[in-house]
JSON list of C-alpha atoms in Angstrom, two decimals:
[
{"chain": "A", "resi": 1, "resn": "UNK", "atom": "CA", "xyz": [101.58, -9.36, 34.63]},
{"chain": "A", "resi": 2, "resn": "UNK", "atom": "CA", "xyz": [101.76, -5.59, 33.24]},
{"chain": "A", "resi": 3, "resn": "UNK", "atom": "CA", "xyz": [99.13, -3.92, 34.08]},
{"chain": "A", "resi": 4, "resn": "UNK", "atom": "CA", "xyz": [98.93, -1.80, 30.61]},
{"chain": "A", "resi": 5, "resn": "UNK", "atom": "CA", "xyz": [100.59, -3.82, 27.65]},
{"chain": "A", "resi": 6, "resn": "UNK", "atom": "CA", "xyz": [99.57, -3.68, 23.65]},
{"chain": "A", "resi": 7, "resn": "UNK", "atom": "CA", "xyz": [99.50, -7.15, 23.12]},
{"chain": "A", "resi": 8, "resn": "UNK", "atom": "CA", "xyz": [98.75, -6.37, 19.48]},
{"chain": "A", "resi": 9, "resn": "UNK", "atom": "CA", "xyz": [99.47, -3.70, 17.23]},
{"chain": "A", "resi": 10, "resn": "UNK", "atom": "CA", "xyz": [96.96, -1.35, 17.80]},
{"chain": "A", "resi": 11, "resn": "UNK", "atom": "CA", "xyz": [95.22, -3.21, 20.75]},
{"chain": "A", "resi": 12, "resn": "UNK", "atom": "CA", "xyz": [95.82, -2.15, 24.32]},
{"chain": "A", "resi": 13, "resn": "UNK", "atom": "CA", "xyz": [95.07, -4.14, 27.38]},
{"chain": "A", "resi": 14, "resn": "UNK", "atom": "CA", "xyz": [94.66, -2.34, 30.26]},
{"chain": "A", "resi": 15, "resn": "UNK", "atom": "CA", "xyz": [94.63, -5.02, 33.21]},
{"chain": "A", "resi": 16, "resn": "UNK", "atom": "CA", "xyz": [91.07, -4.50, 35.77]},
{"chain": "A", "resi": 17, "resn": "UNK", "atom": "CA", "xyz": [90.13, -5.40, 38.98]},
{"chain": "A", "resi": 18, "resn": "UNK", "atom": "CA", "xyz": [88.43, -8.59, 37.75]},
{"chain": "A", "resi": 19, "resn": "UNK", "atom": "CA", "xyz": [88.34, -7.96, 33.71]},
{"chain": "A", "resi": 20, "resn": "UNK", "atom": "CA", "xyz": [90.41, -6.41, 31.16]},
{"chain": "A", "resi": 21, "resn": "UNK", "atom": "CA", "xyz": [89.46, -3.35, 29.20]},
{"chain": "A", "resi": 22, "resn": "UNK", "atom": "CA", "xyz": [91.03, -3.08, 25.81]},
{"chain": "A", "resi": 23, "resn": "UNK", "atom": "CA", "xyz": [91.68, 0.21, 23.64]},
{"chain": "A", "resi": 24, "resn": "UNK", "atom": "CA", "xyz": [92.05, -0.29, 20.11]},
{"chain": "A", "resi": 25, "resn": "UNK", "atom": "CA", "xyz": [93.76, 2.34, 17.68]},
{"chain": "A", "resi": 26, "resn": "UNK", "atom": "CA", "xyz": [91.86, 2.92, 14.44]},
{"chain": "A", "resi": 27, "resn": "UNK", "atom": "CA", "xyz": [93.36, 3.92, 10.93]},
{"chain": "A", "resi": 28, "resn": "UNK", "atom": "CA", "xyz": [92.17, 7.42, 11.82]},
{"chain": "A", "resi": 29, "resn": "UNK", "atom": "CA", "xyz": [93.77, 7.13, 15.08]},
{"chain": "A", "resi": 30, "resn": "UNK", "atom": "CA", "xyz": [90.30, 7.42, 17.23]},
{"chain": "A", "resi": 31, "resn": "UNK", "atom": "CA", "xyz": [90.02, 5.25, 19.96]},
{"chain": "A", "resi": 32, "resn": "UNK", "atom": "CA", "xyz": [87.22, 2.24, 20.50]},
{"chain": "A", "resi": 33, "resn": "UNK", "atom": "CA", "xyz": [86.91, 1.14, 24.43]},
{"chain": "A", "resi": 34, "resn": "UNK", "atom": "CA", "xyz": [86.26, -2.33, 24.92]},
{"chain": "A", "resi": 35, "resn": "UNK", "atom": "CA", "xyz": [84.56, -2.42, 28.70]},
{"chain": "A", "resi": 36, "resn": "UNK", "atom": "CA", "xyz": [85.11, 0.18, 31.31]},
{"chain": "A", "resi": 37, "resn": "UNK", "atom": "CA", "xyz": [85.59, -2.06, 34.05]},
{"chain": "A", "resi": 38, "resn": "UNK", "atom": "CA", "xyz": [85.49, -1.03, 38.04]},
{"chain": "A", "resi": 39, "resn": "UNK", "atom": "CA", "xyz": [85.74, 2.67, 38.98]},
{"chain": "A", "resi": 40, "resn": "UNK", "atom": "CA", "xyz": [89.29, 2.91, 39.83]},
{"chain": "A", "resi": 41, "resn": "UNK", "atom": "CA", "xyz": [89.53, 1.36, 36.02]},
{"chain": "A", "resi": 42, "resn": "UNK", "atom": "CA", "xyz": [88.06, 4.14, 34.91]},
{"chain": "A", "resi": 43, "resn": "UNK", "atom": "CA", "xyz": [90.81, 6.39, 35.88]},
{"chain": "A", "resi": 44, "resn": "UNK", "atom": "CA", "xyz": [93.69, 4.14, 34.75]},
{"chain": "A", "resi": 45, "resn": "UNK", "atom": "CA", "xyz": [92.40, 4.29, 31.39]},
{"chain": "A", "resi": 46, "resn": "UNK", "atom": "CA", "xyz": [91.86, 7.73, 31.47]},
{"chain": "A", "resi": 47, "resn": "UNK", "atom": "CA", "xyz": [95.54, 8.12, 32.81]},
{"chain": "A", "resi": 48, "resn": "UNK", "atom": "CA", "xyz": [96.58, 5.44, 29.97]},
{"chain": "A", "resi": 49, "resn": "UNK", "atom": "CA", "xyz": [95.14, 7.54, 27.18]},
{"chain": "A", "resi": 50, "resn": "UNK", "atom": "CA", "xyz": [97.46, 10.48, 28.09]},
{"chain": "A", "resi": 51, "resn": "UNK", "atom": "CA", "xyz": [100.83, 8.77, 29.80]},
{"chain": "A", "resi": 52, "resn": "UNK", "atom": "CA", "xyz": [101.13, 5.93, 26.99]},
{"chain": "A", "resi": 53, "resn": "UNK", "atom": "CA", "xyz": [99.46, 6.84, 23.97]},
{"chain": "A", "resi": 54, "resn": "UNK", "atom": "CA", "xyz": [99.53, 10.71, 23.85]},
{"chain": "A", "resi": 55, "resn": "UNK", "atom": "CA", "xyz": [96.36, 10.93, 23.14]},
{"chain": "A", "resi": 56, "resn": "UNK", "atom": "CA", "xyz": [92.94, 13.31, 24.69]},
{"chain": "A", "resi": 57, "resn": "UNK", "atom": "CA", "xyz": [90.07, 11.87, 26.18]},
{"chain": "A", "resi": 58, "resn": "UNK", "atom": "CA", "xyz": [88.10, 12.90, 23.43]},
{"chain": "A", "resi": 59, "resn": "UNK", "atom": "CA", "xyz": [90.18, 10.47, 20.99]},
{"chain": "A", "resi": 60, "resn": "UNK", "atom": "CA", "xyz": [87.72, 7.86, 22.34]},
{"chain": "A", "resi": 61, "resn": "UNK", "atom": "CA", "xyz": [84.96, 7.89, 20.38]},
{"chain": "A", "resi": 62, "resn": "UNK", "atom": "CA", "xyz": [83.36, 4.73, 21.24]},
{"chain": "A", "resi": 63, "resn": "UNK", "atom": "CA", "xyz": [82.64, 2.37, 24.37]},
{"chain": "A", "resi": 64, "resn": "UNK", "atom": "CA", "xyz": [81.84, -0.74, 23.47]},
{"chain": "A", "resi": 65, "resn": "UNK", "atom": "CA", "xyz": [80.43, -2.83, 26.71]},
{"chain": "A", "resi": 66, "resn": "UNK", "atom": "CA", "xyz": [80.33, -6.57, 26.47]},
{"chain": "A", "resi": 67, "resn": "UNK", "atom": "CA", "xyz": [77.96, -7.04, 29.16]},
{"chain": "A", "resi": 68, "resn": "UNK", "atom": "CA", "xyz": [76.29, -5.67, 32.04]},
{"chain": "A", "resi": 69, "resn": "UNK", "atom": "CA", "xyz": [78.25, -7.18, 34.73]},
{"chain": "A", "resi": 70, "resn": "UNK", "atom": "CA", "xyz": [79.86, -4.56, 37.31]},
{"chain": "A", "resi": 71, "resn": "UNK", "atom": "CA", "xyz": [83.26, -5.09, 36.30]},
{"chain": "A", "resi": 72, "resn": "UNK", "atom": "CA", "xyz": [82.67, -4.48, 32.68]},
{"chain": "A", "resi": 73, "resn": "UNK", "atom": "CA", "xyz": [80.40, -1.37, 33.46]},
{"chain": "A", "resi": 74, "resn": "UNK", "atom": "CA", "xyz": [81.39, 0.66, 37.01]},
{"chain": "A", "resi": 75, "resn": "UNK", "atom": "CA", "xyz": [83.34, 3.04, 35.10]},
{"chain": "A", "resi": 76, "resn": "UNK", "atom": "CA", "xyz": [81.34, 3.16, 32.04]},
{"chain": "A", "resi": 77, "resn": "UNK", "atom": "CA", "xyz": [79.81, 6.40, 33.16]},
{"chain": "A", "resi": 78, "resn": "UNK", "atom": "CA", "xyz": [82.50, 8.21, 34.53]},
{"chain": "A", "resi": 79, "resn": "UNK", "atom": "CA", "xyz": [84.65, 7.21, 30.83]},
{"chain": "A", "resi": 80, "resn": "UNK", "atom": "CA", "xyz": [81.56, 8.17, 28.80]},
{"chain": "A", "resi": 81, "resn": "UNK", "atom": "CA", "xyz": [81.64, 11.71, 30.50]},
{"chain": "A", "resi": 82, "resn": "UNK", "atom": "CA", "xyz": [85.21, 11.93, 30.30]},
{"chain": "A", "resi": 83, "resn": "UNK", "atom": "CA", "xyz": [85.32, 11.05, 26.71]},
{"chain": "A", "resi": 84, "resn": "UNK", "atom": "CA", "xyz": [81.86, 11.73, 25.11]},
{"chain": "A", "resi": 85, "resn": "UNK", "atom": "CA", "xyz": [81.84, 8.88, 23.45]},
{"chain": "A", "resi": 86, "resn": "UNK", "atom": "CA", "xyz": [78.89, 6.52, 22.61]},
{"chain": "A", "resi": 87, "resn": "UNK", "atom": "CA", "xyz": [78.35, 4.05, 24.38]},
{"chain": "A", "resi": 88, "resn": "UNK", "atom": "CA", "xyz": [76.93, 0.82, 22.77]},
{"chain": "A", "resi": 89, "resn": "UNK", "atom": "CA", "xyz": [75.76, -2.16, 24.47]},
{"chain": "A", "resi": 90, "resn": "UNK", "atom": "CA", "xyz": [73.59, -5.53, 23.27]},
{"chain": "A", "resi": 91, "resn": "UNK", "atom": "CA", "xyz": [69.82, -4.38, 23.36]},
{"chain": "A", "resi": 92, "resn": "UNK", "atom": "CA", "xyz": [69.34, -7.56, 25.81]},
{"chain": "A", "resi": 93, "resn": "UNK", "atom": "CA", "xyz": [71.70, -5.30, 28.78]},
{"chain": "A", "resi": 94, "resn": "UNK", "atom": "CA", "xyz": [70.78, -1.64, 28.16]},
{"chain": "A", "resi": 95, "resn": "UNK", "atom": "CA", "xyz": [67.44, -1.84, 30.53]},
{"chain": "A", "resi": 96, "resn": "UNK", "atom": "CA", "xyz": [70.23, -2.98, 33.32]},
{"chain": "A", "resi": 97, "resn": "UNK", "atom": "CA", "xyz": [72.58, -0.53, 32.28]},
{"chain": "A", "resi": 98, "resn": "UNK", "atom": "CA", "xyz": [70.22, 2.79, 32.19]},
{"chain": "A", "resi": 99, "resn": "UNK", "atom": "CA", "xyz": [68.34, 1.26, 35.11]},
{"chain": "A", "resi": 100, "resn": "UNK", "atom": "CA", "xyz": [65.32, 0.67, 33.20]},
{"chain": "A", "resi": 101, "resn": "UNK", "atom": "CA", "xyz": [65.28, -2.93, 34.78]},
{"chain": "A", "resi": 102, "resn": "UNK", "atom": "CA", "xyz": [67.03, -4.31, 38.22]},
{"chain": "A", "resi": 103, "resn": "UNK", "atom": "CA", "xyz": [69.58, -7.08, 37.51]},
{"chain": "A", "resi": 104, "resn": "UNK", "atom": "CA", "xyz": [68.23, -10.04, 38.01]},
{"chain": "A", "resi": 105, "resn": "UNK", "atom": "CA", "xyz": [70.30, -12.19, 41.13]},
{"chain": "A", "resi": 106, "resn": "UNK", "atom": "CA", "xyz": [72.10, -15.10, 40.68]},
{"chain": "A", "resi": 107, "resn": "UNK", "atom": "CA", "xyz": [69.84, -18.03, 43.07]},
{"chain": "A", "resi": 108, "resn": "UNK", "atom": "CA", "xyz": [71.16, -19.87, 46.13]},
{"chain": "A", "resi": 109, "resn": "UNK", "atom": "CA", "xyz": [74.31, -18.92, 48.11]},
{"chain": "A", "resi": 110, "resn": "UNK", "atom": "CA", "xyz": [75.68, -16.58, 45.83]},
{"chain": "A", "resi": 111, "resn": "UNK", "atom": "CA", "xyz": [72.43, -15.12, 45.56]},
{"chain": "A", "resi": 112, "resn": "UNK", "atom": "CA", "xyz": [72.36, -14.70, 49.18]},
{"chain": "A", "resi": 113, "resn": "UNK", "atom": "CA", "xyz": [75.85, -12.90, 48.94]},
{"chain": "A", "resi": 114, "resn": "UNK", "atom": "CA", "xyz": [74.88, -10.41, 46.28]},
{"chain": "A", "resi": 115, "resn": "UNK", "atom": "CA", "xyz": [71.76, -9.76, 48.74]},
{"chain": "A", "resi": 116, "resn": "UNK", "atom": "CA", "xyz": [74.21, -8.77, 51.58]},
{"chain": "A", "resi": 117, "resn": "UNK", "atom": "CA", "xyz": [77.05, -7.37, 49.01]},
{"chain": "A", "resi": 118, "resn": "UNK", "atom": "CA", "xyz": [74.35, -5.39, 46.91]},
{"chain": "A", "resi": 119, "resn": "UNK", "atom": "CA", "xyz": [75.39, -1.73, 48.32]},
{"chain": "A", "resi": 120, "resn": "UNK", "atom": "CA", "xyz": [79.01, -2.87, 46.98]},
{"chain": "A", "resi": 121, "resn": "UNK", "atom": "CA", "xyz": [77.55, -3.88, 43.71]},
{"chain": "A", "resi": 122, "resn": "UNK", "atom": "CA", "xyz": [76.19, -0.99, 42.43]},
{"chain": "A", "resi": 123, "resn": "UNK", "atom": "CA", "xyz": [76.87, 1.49, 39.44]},
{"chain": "A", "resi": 124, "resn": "UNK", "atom": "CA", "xyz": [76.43, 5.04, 38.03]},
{"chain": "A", "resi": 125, "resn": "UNK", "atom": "CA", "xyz": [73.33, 4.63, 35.67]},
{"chain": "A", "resi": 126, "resn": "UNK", "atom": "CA", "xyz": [73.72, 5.41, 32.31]},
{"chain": "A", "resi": 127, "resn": "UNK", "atom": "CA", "xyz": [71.76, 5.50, 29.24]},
{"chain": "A", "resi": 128, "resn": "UNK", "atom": "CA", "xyz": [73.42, 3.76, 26.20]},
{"chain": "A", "resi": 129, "resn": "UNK", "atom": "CA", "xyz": [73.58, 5.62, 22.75]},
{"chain": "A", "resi": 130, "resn": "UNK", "atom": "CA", "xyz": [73.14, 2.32, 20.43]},
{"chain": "A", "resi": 131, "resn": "UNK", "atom": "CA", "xyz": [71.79, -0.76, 21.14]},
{"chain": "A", "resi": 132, "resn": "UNK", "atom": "CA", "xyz": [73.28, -4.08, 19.44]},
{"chain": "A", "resi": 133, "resn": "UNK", "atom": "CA", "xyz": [71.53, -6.99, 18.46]},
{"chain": "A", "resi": 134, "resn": "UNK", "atom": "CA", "xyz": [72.74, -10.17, 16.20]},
{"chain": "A", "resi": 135, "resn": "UNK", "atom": "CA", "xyz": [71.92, -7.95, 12.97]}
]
């Protein structure tokens, strides 16, 4: 698989260590972020922005983060500082995200893992500029 395609006009995948990140063009031609993935991510779509789209950091003017699950959110504050964009997130994840609250681990086995792998699992704290709810 590519590892940056547009799969639709407009929308740009750009492949992650374990989740996608998608940039989408606007009419204006400002960019929207869709997840910022791990931290090498970060600087792929960072390279993307310039290499394939000529476009500036700066073009991004929003991050939009699905979740608060490391792979959606390593690089969120290394693109946010890159870009200056806001960064929105559903209410019900910005505690995790700013560090307000500690992710909660997942029980049993895995939950043992993420006890051991926790050092591996962390992220650069950042404060989201909007929070989303269902309204």
């Amino acid at each position: 698989m590519n590892e940056l395609v547009e799969i639709l006009l407009g929308v740009h995948q750009i492949d992650g260590v374990n989740a996608n990140s998608f940039l989408v063009i606007g009419d204006d031609g400002t960019l929207t972020l869709i997840d910022a993935g791990m931290s090498k991510d970060g600087k792929k779509i960072l390279n993307y922005l310039h290499a394939n789209l000529s476009k500036k950091p700066s073009d991004v003017k929003t991050i939009i983060l699905t979740h608060c699950h490391i792979d959606h959110v390593r690089a969120a504050y290394e693109v946010k500082k890159a870009t200056g964009a806001k960064l929105v997130i559903h209410e019900m994840d910005a505690d995790y995200l700013s560090g307000k609250q500690k992710m909660p681990s997942p029980k049993g086995a895995i939950g043992l893992m993420f006890k051991v792998m926790g050092p591996f699992f962390t992220f650069a704290r950042v404060e989201p500029d909007q929070r989303l709810n269902e309204n």
